[in-house]
C-alpha cells in the first residue's frame, strides 16, 4: 500500500462542478467530515494494534494510518478554502467533532472501531462509485477531480484494514451491524443538515430547482446512490469481507491512469 504524499492547490472557482451549485456543495459537504473523521479512524485502529499478529496486516495498518493522515491534511486545506468562501466551516466541523467525541466517550473501544469499519465501508463504496463512473466528475475542475480520485483510490486500497483489525480484536457481526445502522442514520442526517446549511450560506437553501438537480444527480444520472445502496447491503452478511467485492483491477487501473502516465 502506497502512501502518496500529495498536495493540492485549493484555489478553484466556488462552483467547480458543472452539475451545478448544489452538486458542488454536496461534494464540498463530504469534505467537512474528514479532518475529524480521519483522526477518529486512525485512533480507533491504533487502539487495537496489539491484537494484530499477522505481519502483513501490521504493514497494512501502517499504510492505512499514513494514507488517512495525508487525507486529513489535504481535507483541512480544502476546508480552509471553503471557510474563506464564506461557508460556516468551523461550526460544521465542530458538529462532527462533537459526535465523534460523544462516541469516544460512551462507546466501548471495539464499538468505536466498528464505527470506523462502518464508515470505511461508506468511503470505499462511494470511492468505488466515483472510480467506476467517469460521469460523476466529468467536466469538474481538474484539481478537485484529482483530489477526489486520489482519495477514492486510497480508500479502496485500504478498504479492508480497519475490518481486519476489528476481526483480529474479536469484533462480532452483531457489533458491526448494529453500529452500521446507527452510523448510517447519523451520517446521512448530518449530510442533509450540512447540505442545508451550506446551501443556506449561498442563499439557495429554499431553491427547489437546486434540490431537484442534486436529487437527479445522486439518484438518477449518474445516480451514485443506487450503486452505493447495492454495495451497502452485503455488509450485513454473516461472512462479509470488504474484498468479497473485488475491485482491485479497477483501482489499479485508476491509479495507473492517474500517476503512472505522468
Ligand atoms: Fe481517507
Ligand atoms: Fe479510509
PDB file of C-alpha atoms and ligand atoms in Angstrom:
ATOM      1  CA  UNK A   1       0.000   0.000   0.000  1.00  0.00           C
ATOM      2  CA  UNK A   2       1.499   3.242  -1.148  1.00  0.00           C
ATOM      3  CA  UNK A   3       1.345   6.432   0.886  1.00  0.00           C
ATOM      4  CA  UNK A   4       1.208   9.224  -1.666  1.00  0.00           C
ATOM      5  CA  UNK A   5       2.210  12.487  -0.081  1.00  0.00           C
ATOM      6  CA  UNK A   6       0.217  14.691  -2.452  1.00  0.00           C
ATOM      7  CA  UNK A   7      -0.637  18.337  -2.041  1.00  0.00           C
ATOM      8  CA  UNK A   8      -3.460  20.005  -3.881  1.00  0.00           C
ATOM      9  CA  UNK A   9      -3.964  23.630  -4.787  1.00  0.00           C
ATOM     10  CA  UNK A  10      -7.232  24.709  -3.274  1.00  0.00           C
ATOM     11  CA  UNK A  11      -7.696  27.711  -5.424  1.00  0.00           C
ATOM     12  CA  UNK A  12     -10.705  26.818  -7.526  1.00  0.00           C
ATOM     13  CA  UNK A  13     -13.909  28.576  -8.530  1.00  0.00           C
ATOM     14  CA  UNK A  14     -16.693  28.467  -5.961  1.00  0.00           C
ATOM     15  CA  UNK A  15     -18.817  26.264  -8.223  1.00  0.00           C
ATOM     16  CA  UNK A  16     -16.261  23.903  -9.615  1.00  0.00           C
ATOM     17  CA  UNK A  17     -18.622  21.107 -10.639  1.00  0.00           C
ATOM     18  CA  UNK A  18     -20.516  21.510 -13.926  1.00  0.00           C
ATOM     19  CA  UNK A  19     -23.586  19.761 -12.489  1.00  0.00           C
ATOM     20  CA  UNK A  20     -24.328  22.933 -10.580  1.00  0.00           C
ATOM     21  CA  UNK A  21     -24.255  24.657  -7.247  1.00  0.00           C
ATOM     22  CA  UNK A  22     -25.991  22.037  -5.114  1.00  0.00           C
ATOM     23  CA  UNK A  23     -23.820  19.239  -6.509  1.00  0.00           C
ATOM     24  CA  UNK A  24     -20.640  21.254  -5.890  1.00  0.00           C
ATOM     25  CA  UNK A  25     -21.828  21.958  -2.360  1.00  0.00           C
ATOM     26  CA  UNK A  26     -22.671  18.294  -1.803  1.00  0.00           C
ATOM     27  CA  UNK A  27     -19.123  17.278  -2.711  1.00  0.00           C
ATOM     28  CA  UNK A  28     -17.686  20.052  -0.520  1.00  0.00           C
ATOM     29  CA  UNK A  29     -20.066  18.936   2.208  1.00  0.00           C
ATOM     30  CA  UNK A  30     -18.428  15.495   2.322  1.00  0.00           C
ATOM     31  CA  UNK A  31     -15.066  17.137   2.927  1.00  0.00           C
ATOM     32  CA  UNK A  32     -16.363  18.607   6.204  1.00  0.00           C
ATOM     33  CA  UNK A  33     -16.282  15.123   7.770  1.00  0.00           C
ATOM     34  CA  UNK A  34     -12.700  14.254   7.024  1.00  0.00           C
ATOM     35  CA  UNK A  35     -10.451  16.255   9.364  1.00  0.00           C
ATOM     36  CA  UNK A  36     -12.168  14.891  12.490  1.00  0.00           C
ATOM     37  CA  UNK A  37     -13.190  11.632  10.805  1.00  0.00           C
ATOM     38  CA  UNK A  38      -9.724  10.591   9.711  1.00  0.00           C
ATOM     39  CA  UNK A  39      -8.350  11.382  13.174  1.00  0.00           C
ATOM     40  CA  UNK A  40     -11.014   9.149  14.709  1.00  0.00           C
ATOM     41  CA  UNK A  41     -10.363   6.334  12.202  1.00  0.00           C
ATOM     42  CA  UNK A  42      -6.626   6.341  12.902  1.00  0.00           C
ATOM     43  CA  UNK A  43      -7.106   6.464  16.696  1.00  0.00           C
ATOM     44  CA  UNK A  44      -9.602   3.604  16.742  1.00  0.00           C
ATOM     45  CA  UNK A  45      -7.395   1.375  14.585  1.00  0.00           C
ATOM     46  CA  UNK A  46      -4.256   2.213  16.586  1.00  0.00           C
ATOM     47  CA  UNK A  47      -6.089   1.433  19.823  1.00  0.00           C
ATOM     48  CA  UNK A  48      -6.359  -2.193  18.629  1.00  0.00           C
ATOM     49  CA  UNK A  49      -2.895  -2.612  17.146  1.00  0.00           C
ATOM     50  CA  UNK A  50      -1.907  -5.001  19.932  1.00  0.00           C
ATOM     51  CA  UNK A  51      -4.341  -7.599  18.567  1.00  0.00           C
ATOM     52  CA  UNK A  52      -2.612  -7.654  15.213  1.00  0.00           C
ATOM     53  CA  UNK A  53      -0.129 -10.504  14.989  1.00  0.00           C
ATOM     54  CA  UNK A  54      -0.054 -11.008  11.226  1.00  0.00           C
ATOM     55  CA  UNK A  55       2.962  -9.259   9.685  1.00  0.00           C
ATOM     56  CA  UNK A  56       1.055  -8.349   6.535  1.00  0.00           C
ATOM     57  CA  UNK A  57      -1.756  -6.747   8.482  1.00  0.00           C
ATOM     58  CA  UNK A  58       0.741  -4.852  10.640  1.00  0.00           C
ATOM     59  CA  UNK A  59       2.186  -3.394   7.471  1.00  0.00           C
ATOM     60  CA  UNK A  60      -1.327  -2.567   6.227  1.00  0.00           C
ATOM     61  CA  UNK A  61      -2.096  -0.720   9.464  1.00  0.00           C
ATOM     62  CA  UNK A  62       0.973   1.408   8.890  1.00  0.00           C
ATOM     63  CA  UNK A  63      -0.165   2.128   5.340  1.00  0.00           C
ATOM     64  CA  UNK A  64      -3.706   2.870   6.498  1.00  0.00           C
ATOM     65  CA  UNK A  65      -2.573   5.387   9.119  1.00  0.00           C
ATOM     66  CA  UNK A  66      -0.207   7.010   6.638  1.00  0.00           C
ATOM     67  CA  UNK A  67      -2.827   7.378   3.922  1.00  0.00           C
ATOM     68  CA  UNK A  68      -5.504   8.670   6.292  1.00  0.00           C
ATOM     69  CA  UNK A  69      -3.143  11.207   7.887  1.00  0.00           C
ATOM     70  CA  UNK A  70      -2.454  12.743   4.484  1.00  0.00           C
ATOM     71  CA  UNK A  71      -6.147  12.696   3.573  1.00  0.00           C
ATOM     72  CA  UNK A  72      -6.764  14.589   6.780  1.00  0.00           C
ATOM     73  CA  UNK A  73      -4.130  17.206   5.985  1.00  0.00           C
ATOM     74  CA  UNK A  74      -5.486  17.818   2.488  1.00  0.00           C
ATOM     75  CA  UNK A  75      -9.111  17.994   3.620  1.00  0.00           C
ATOM     76  CA  UNK A  76      -8.075  20.515   6.278  1.00  0.00           C
ATOM     77  CA  UNK A  77      -6.673  22.650   3.469  1.00  0.00           C
ATOM     78  CA  UNK A  78      -9.803  22.004   1.386  1.00  0.00           C
ATOM     79  CA  UNK A  79     -11.996  23.117   4.261  1.00  0.00           C
ATOM     80  CA  UNK A  80      -9.915  26.246   4.817  1.00  0.00           C
ATOM     81  CA  UNK A  81     -10.782  27.199   1.252  1.00  0.00           C
ATOM     82  CA  UNK A  82     -14.473  26.600   1.979  1.00  0.00           C
ATOM     83  CA  UNK A  83     -14.205  28.778   5.085  1.00  0.00           C
ATOM     84  CA  UNK A  84     -12.603  31.541   3.020  1.00  0.00           C
ATOM     85  CA  UNK A  85     -15.532  31.235   0.611  1.00  0.00           C
ATOM     86  CA  UNK A  86     -17.848  32.086   3.486  1.00  0.00           C
ATOM     87  CA  UNK A  87     -19.246  28.676   4.470  1.00  0.00           C
ATOM     88  CA  UNK A  88     -19.707  28.101   8.230  1.00  0.00           C
ATOM     89  CA  UNK A  89     -16.929  25.510   8.233  1.00  0.00           C
ATOM     90  CA  UNK A  90     -15.754  25.936  11.830  1.00  0.00           C
ATOM     91  CA  UNK A  91     -19.278  25.375  13.127  1.00  0.00           C
ATOM     92  CA  UNK A  92     -19.909  22.399  10.861  1.00  0.00           C
ATOM     93  CA  UNK A  93     -16.590  20.799  11.761  1.00  0.00           C
ATOM     94  CA  UNK A  94     -17.377  21.313  15.435  1.00  0.00           C
ATOM     95  CA  UNK A  95     -20.651  19.446  14.886  1.00  0.00           C
ATOM     96  CA  UNK A  96     -18.768  16.433  13.529  1.00  0.00           C
ATOM     97  CA  UNK A  97     -16.195  16.659  16.332  1.00  0.00           C
ATOM     98  CA  UNK A  98     -18.947  16.710  18.947  1.00  0.00           C
ATOM     99  CA  UNK A  99     -20.494  13.496  17.623  1.00  0.00           C
ATOM    100  CA  UNK A 100     -17.147  11.728  17.496  1.00  0.00           C
ATOM    101  CA  UNK A 101     -16.241  12.973  20.993  1.00  0.00           C
ATOM    102  CA  UNK A 102     -19.522  11.549  22.287  1.00  0.00           C
ATOM    103  CA  UNK A 103     -18.882   8.243  20.505  1.00  0.00           C
ATOM    104  CA  UNK A 104     -15.395   8.152  22.034  1.00  0.00           C
ATOM    105  CA  UNK A 105     -16.778   8.840  25.485  1.00  0.00           C
ATOM    106  CA  UNK A 106     -19.726   6.448  25.597  1.00  0.00           C
ATOM    107  CA  UNK A 107     -18.930   3.508  23.316  1.00  0.00           C
ATOM    108  CA  UNK A 108     -16.617   0.629  24.240  1.00  0.00           C
ATOM    109  CA  UNK A 109     -13.328   0.777  22.332  1.00  0.00           C
ATOM    110  CA  UNK A 110     -14.193  -2.062  19.997  1.00  0.00           C
ATOM    111  CA  UNK A 111     -17.529  -0.472  19.125  1.00  0.00           C
ATOM    112  CA  UNK A 112     -15.624   2.673  18.223  1.00  0.00           C
ATOM    113  CA  UNK A 113     -13.578   0.555  15.849  1.00  0.00           C
ATOM    114  CA  UNK A 114     -16.848  -0.871  14.499  1.00  0.00           C
ATOM    115  CA  UNK A 115     -17.877   2.711  13.702  1.00  0.00           C
ATOM    116  CA  UNK A 116     -14.648   3.143  11.762  1.00  0.00           C
ATOM    117  CA  UNK A 117     -15.292  -0.135   9.940  1.00  0.00           C
ATOM    118  CA  UNK A 118     -18.803   1.049   9.043  1.00  0.00           C
ATOM    119  CA  UNK A 119     -17.672   4.471   7.832  1.00  0.00           C
ATOM    120  CA  UNK A 120     -14.783   2.940   5.919  1.00  0.00           C
ATOM    121  CA  UNK A 121     -17.346   0.812   4.118  1.00  0.00           C
ATOM    122  CA  UNK A 122     -19.048   4.052   3.074  1.00  0.00           C
ATOM    123  CA  UNK A 123     -15.849   5.782   1.977  1.00  0.00           C
ATOM    124  CA  UNK A 124     -14.746   2.730  -0.024  1.00  0.00           C
ATOM    125  CA  UNK A 125     -18.171   2.223  -1.625  1.00  0.00           C
ATOM    126  CA  UNK A 126     -18.572   5.883  -2.519  1.00  0.00           C
ATOM    127  CA  UNK A 127     -14.997   5.921  -3.783  1.00  0.00           C
ATOM    128  CA  UNK A 128     -15.657   2.863  -5.901  1.00  0.00           C
ATOM    129  CA  UNK A 129     -18.705   4.543  -7.418  1.00  0.00           C
ATOM    130  CA  UNK A 130     -16.614   7.566  -8.290  1.00  0.00           C
ATOM    131  CA  UNK A 131     -13.894   5.470  -9.960  1.00  0.00           C
ATOM    132  CA  UNK A 132     -16.359   3.254 -11.792  1.00  0.00           C
ATOM    133  CA  UNK A 133     -18.403   6.050 -13.337  1.00  0.00           C
ATOM    134  CA  UNK A 134     -16.485   8.828 -15.068  1.00  0.00           C
ATOM    135  CA  UNK A 135     -19.672  10.920 -15.307  1.00  0.00           C
ATOM    136  CA  UNK A 136     -19.502  11.731 -11.585  1.00  0.00           C
ATOM    137  CA  UNK A 137     -16.555  14.095 -12.046  1.00  0.00           C
ATOM    138  CA  UNK A 138     -16.917  14.804 -15.754  1.00  0.00           C
ATOM    139  CA  UNK A 139     -16.059  18.406 -16.501  1.00  0.00           C
ATOM    140  CA  UNK A 140     -15.127  19.179 -12.894  1.00  0.00           C
ATOM    141  CA  UNK A 141     -12.166  21.420 -12.085  1.00  0.00           C
ATOM    142  CA  UNK A 142      -9.083  19.210 -12.622  1.00  0.00           C
ATOM    143  CA  UNK A 143      -7.598  19.909  -9.181  1.00  0.00           C
ATOM    144  CA  UNK A 144     -10.785  18.879  -7.384  1.00  0.00           C
ATOM    145  CA  UNK A 145     -11.255  15.881  -9.643  1.00  0.00           C
ATOM    146  CA  UNK A 146      -7.667  14.831  -8.863  1.00  0.00           C
ATOM    147  CA  UNK A 147      -8.196  15.182  -5.107  1.00  0.00           C
ATOM    148  CA  UNK A 148     -11.374  13.126  -5.064  1.00  0.00           C
ATOM    149  CA  UNK A 149      -9.938  10.466  -7.365  1.00  0.00           C
ATOM    150  CA  UNK A 150      -6.836  10.166  -5.163  1.00  0.00           C
ATOM    151  CA  UNK A 151      -8.957   9.826  -2.051  1.00  0.00           C
ATOM    152  CA  UNK A 152     -11.269   7.314  -3.749  1.00  0.00           C
ATOM    153  CA  UNK A 153      -8.329   5.169  -4.901  1.00  0.00           C
ATOM    154  CA  UNK A 154      -6.697   5.058  -1.470  1.00  0.00           C
ATOM    155  CA  UNK A 155      -9.983   4.393   0.343  1.00  0.00           C
ATOM    156  CA  UNK A 156     -10.293   1.305  -1.812  1.00  0.00           C
ATOM    157  CA  UNK A 157      -6.669   0.248  -1.437  1.00  0.00           C
ATOM    158  CA  UNK A 158      -7.083   0.200   2.356  1.00  0.00           C
ATOM    159  CA  UNK A 159     -10.756  -0.729   2.496  1.00  0.00           C
ATOM    160  CA  UNK A 160     -10.253  -3.940   4.484  1.00  0.00           C
ATOM    161  CA  UNK A 161      -7.660  -2.759   7.007  1.00  0.00           C
ATOM    162  CA  UNK A 162      -9.996  -1.497   9.760  1.00  0.00           C
ATOM    163  CA  UNK A 163     -12.203  -4.536   9.148  1.00  0.00           C
ATOM    164  CA  UNK A 164      -9.316  -6.976   9.520  1.00  0.00           C
ATOM    165  CA  UNK A 165      -8.116  -5.270  12.705  1.00  0.00           C
ATOM    166  CA  UNK A 166     -11.679  -5.379  14.049  1.00  0.00           C
ATOM    167  CA  UNK A 167     -11.807  -9.098  13.338  1.00  0.00           C
ATOM    168  CA  UNK A 168      -8.373  -9.677  14.917  1.00  0.00           C
ATOM    169  CA  UNK A 169      -9.685  -7.844  18.000  1.00  0.00           C
ATOM    170  CA  UNK A 170     -12.596 -10.269  18.231  1.00  0.00           C
ATOM    171  CA  UNK A 171     -15.236  -7.953  16.766  1.00  0.00           C
ATOM    172  CA  UNK A 172     -18.547  -9.617  16.031  1.00  0.00           C
ATOM    173  CA  UNK A 173     -21.083  -9.407  13.238  1.00  0.00           C
ATOM    174  CA  UNK A 174     -23.659  -8.108  15.712  1.00  0.00           C
ATOM    175  CA  UNK A 175     -21.405  -5.240  16.805  1.00  0.00           C
ATOM    176  CA  UNK A 176     -20.546  -4.103  13.319  1.00  0.00           C
ATOM    177  CA  UNK A 177     -24.126  -4.472  12.010  1.00  0.00           C
ATOM    178  CA  UNK A 178     -25.680  -2.658  14.953  1.00  0.00           C
ATOM    179  CA  UNK A 179     -23.138   0.142  14.729  1.00  0.00           C
ATOM    180  CA  UNK A 180     -23.598   0.318  10.961  1.00  0.00           C
ATOM    181  CA  UNK A 181     -27.301   1.050  11.397  1.00  0.00           C
ATOM    182  CA  UNK A 182     -26.550   3.857  13.847  1.00  0.00           C
ATOM    183  CA  UNK A 183     -23.697   5.210  11.722  1.00  0.00           C
ATOM    184  CA  UNK A 184     -25.916   5.216   8.628  1.00  0.00           C
ATOM    185  CA  UNK A 185     -28.610   7.276  10.310  1.00  0.00           C
ATOM    186  CA  UNK A 186     -26.258   9.744  11.979  1.00  0.00           C
ATOM    187  CA  UNK A 187     -24.023  10.159   8.943  1.00  0.00           C
ATOM    188  CA  UNK A 188     -26.814  10.827   6.439  1.00  0.00           C
ATOM    189  CA  UNK A 189     -28.728  13.130   8.774  1.00  0.00           C
ATOM    190  CA  UNK A 190     -25.508  15.085   9.176  1.00  0.00           C
ATOM    191  CA  UNK A 191     -25.008  15.171   5.410  1.00  0.00           C
ATOM    192  CA  UNK A 192     -28.515  16.606   4.956  1.00  0.00           C
ATOM    193  CA  UNK A 193     -28.059  19.162   7.738  1.00  0.00           C
ATOM    194  CA  UNK A 194     -24.693  20.292   6.370  1.00  0.00           C
ATOM    195  CA  UNK A 195     -26.091  20.436   2.842  1.00  0.00           C
ATOM    196  CA  UNK A 196     -28.888  22.670   4.022  1.00  0.00           C
ATOM    197  CA  UNK A 197     -26.586  24.943   5.971  1.00  0.00           C
ATOM    198  CA  UNK A 198     -24.075  25.289   3.159  1.00  0.00           C
ATOM    199  CA  UNK A 199     -26.820  25.979   0.634  1.00  0.00           C
ATOM    200  CA  UNK A 200     -28.257  28.453   3.100  1.00  0.00           C
ATOM    201  CA  UNK A 201     -24.898  30.254   3.169  1.00  0.00           C
ATOM    202  CA  UNK A 202     -25.263  30.650  -0.593  1.00  0.00           C
ATOM    203  CA  UNK A 203     -28.879  31.751  -0.354  1.00  0.00           C
ATOM    204  CA  UNK A 204     -30.197  28.688  -2.204  1.00  0.00           C
ATOM    205  CA  UNK A 205     -31.489  26.562   0.688  1.00  0.00           C
ATOM    206  CA  UNK A 206     -35.085  27.167  -0.398  1.00  0.00           C
ATOM    207  CA  UNK A 207     -34.405  26.830  -4.090  1.00  0.00           C
ATOM    208  CA  UNK A 208     -36.367  23.761  -5.103  1.00  0.00           C
ATOM    209  CA  UNK A 209     -34.741  23.584  -8.526  1.00  0.00           C
ATOM    210  CA  UNK A 210     -31.316  23.251  -6.890  1.00  0.00           C
ATOM    211  CA  UNK A 211     -32.510  20.394  -4.672  1.00  0.00           C
ATOM    212  CA  UNK A 212     -34.118  18.695  -7.652  1.00  0.00           C
ATOM    213  CA  UNK A 213     -30.917  18.941  -9.615  1.00  0.00           C
ATOM    214  CA  UNK A 214     -28.979  17.410  -6.720  1.00  0.00           C
ATOM    215  CA  UNK A 215     -31.518  14.592  -6.327  1.00  0.00           C
ATOM    216  CA  UNK A 216     -31.374  13.867 -10.029  1.00  0.00           C
ATOM    217  CA  UNK A 217     -27.574  13.755  -9.909  1.00  0.00           C
ATOM    218  CA  UNK A 218     -27.478  11.456  -6.868  1.00  0.00           C
ATOM    219  CA  UNK A 219     -30.319   9.094  -7.702  1.00  0.00           C
ATOM    220  CA  UNK A 220     -30.856   9.171 -11.464  1.00  0.00           C
ATOM    221  CA  UNK A 221     -27.981  10.339 -13.677  1.00  0.00           C
ATOM    222  CA  UNK A 222     -25.252   9.407 -12.925  1.00  0.00           C
ATOM    223  CA  UNK A 223     -27.015   8.145  -9.781  1.00  0.00           C
ATOM    224  CA  UNK A 224     -24.144   7.114  -7.458  1.00  0.00           C
ATOM    225  CA  UNK A 225     -26.598   6.491  -4.603  1.00  0.00           C
ATOM    226  CA  UNK A 226     -28.081   3.475  -6.373  1.00  0.00           C
ATOM    227  CA  UNK A 227     -24.661   1.853  -6.667  1.00  0.00           C
ATOM    228  CA  UNK A 228     -23.926   2.794  -3.064  1.00  0.00           C
ATOM    229  CA  UNK A 229     -27.065   1.045  -1.871  1.00  0.00           C
ATOM    230  CA  UNK A 230     -26.219  -2.164  -3.705  1.00  0.00           C
ATOM    231  CA  UNK A 231     -22.772  -2.177  -2.083  1.00  0.00           C
ATOM    232  CA  UNK A 232     -24.233  -1.313   1.322  1.00  0.00           C
ATOM    233  CA  UNK A 233     -26.470  -4.326   1.888  1.00  0.00           C
ATOM    234  CA  UNK A 234     -23.824  -7.103   1.740  1.00  0.00           C
ATOM    235  CA  UNK A 235     -22.171  -5.505   4.790  1.00  0.00           C
ATOM    236  CA  UNK A 236     -24.797  -7.150   6.979  1.00  0.00           C
ATOM    237  CA  UNK A 237     -23.991 -10.677   5.787  1.00  0.00           C
ATOM    238  CA  UNK A 238     -22.573 -13.039   8.352  1.00  0.00           C
ATOM    239  CA  UNK A 239     -19.425 -13.787   6.353  1.00  0.00           C
ATOM    240  CA  UNK A 240     -18.975 -10.345   4.780  1.00  0.00           C
ATOM    241  CA  UNK A 241     -15.461  -9.195   3.958  1.00  0.00           C
ATOM    242  CA  UNK A 242     -14.647  -5.939   2.100  1.00  0.00           C
ATOM    243  CA  UNK A 243     -12.657  -7.826  -0.546  1.00  0.00           C
ATOM    244  CA  UNK A 244     -15.670 -10.027  -1.406  1.00  0.00           C
ATOM    245  CA  UNK A 245     -16.311  -7.191  -3.781  1.00  0.00           C
ATOM    246  CA  UNK A 246     -13.068  -7.432  -5.693  1.00  0.00           C
ATOM    247  CA  UNK A 247     -12.428  -4.121  -7.439  1.00  0.00           C
ATOM    248  CA  UNK A 248      -8.633  -4.371  -7.373  1.00  0.00           C
ATOM    249  CA  UNK A 249      -8.332  -4.238 -11.160  1.00  0.00           C
ATOM    250  CA  UNK A 250     -10.405  -1.057 -11.368  1.00  0.00           C
ATOM    251  CA  UNK A 251      -8.457   0.601  -8.552  1.00  0.00           C
ATOM    252  CA  UNK A 252      -5.094  -0.377 -10.050  1.00  0.00           C
ATOM    253  CA  UNK A 253      -6.221   0.910 -13.445  1.00  0.00           C
ATOM    254  CA  UNK A 254      -7.349   4.187 -11.926  1.00  0.00           C
ATOM    255  CA  UNK A 255      -4.043   4.580 -10.051  1.00  0.00           C
ATOM    256  CA  UNK A 256      -2.054   3.818 -13.204  1.00  0.00           C
ATOM    257  CA  UNK A 257      -4.081   6.279 -15.248  1.00  0.00           C
ATOM    258  CA  UNK A 258      -3.673   8.948 -12.562  1.00  0.00           C
ATOM    259  CA  UNK A 259       0.010   8.695 -11.657  1.00  0.00           C
ATOM    260  CA  UNK A 260       1.962   6.378 -13.863  1.00  0.00           C
ATOM    261  CA  UNK A 261       1.063   8.179 -17.050  1.00  0.00           C
ATOM    262  CA  UNK A 262       2.620  11.381 -15.709  1.00  0.00           C
TER     263      UNK A 262
HETATM  264 FE1  LIG B   1      -9.388   8.741   3.877  1.00  0.00          FE
HETATM  265 FE1  LIG B   2     -10.236   5.267   4.864  1.00  0.00          FE
END
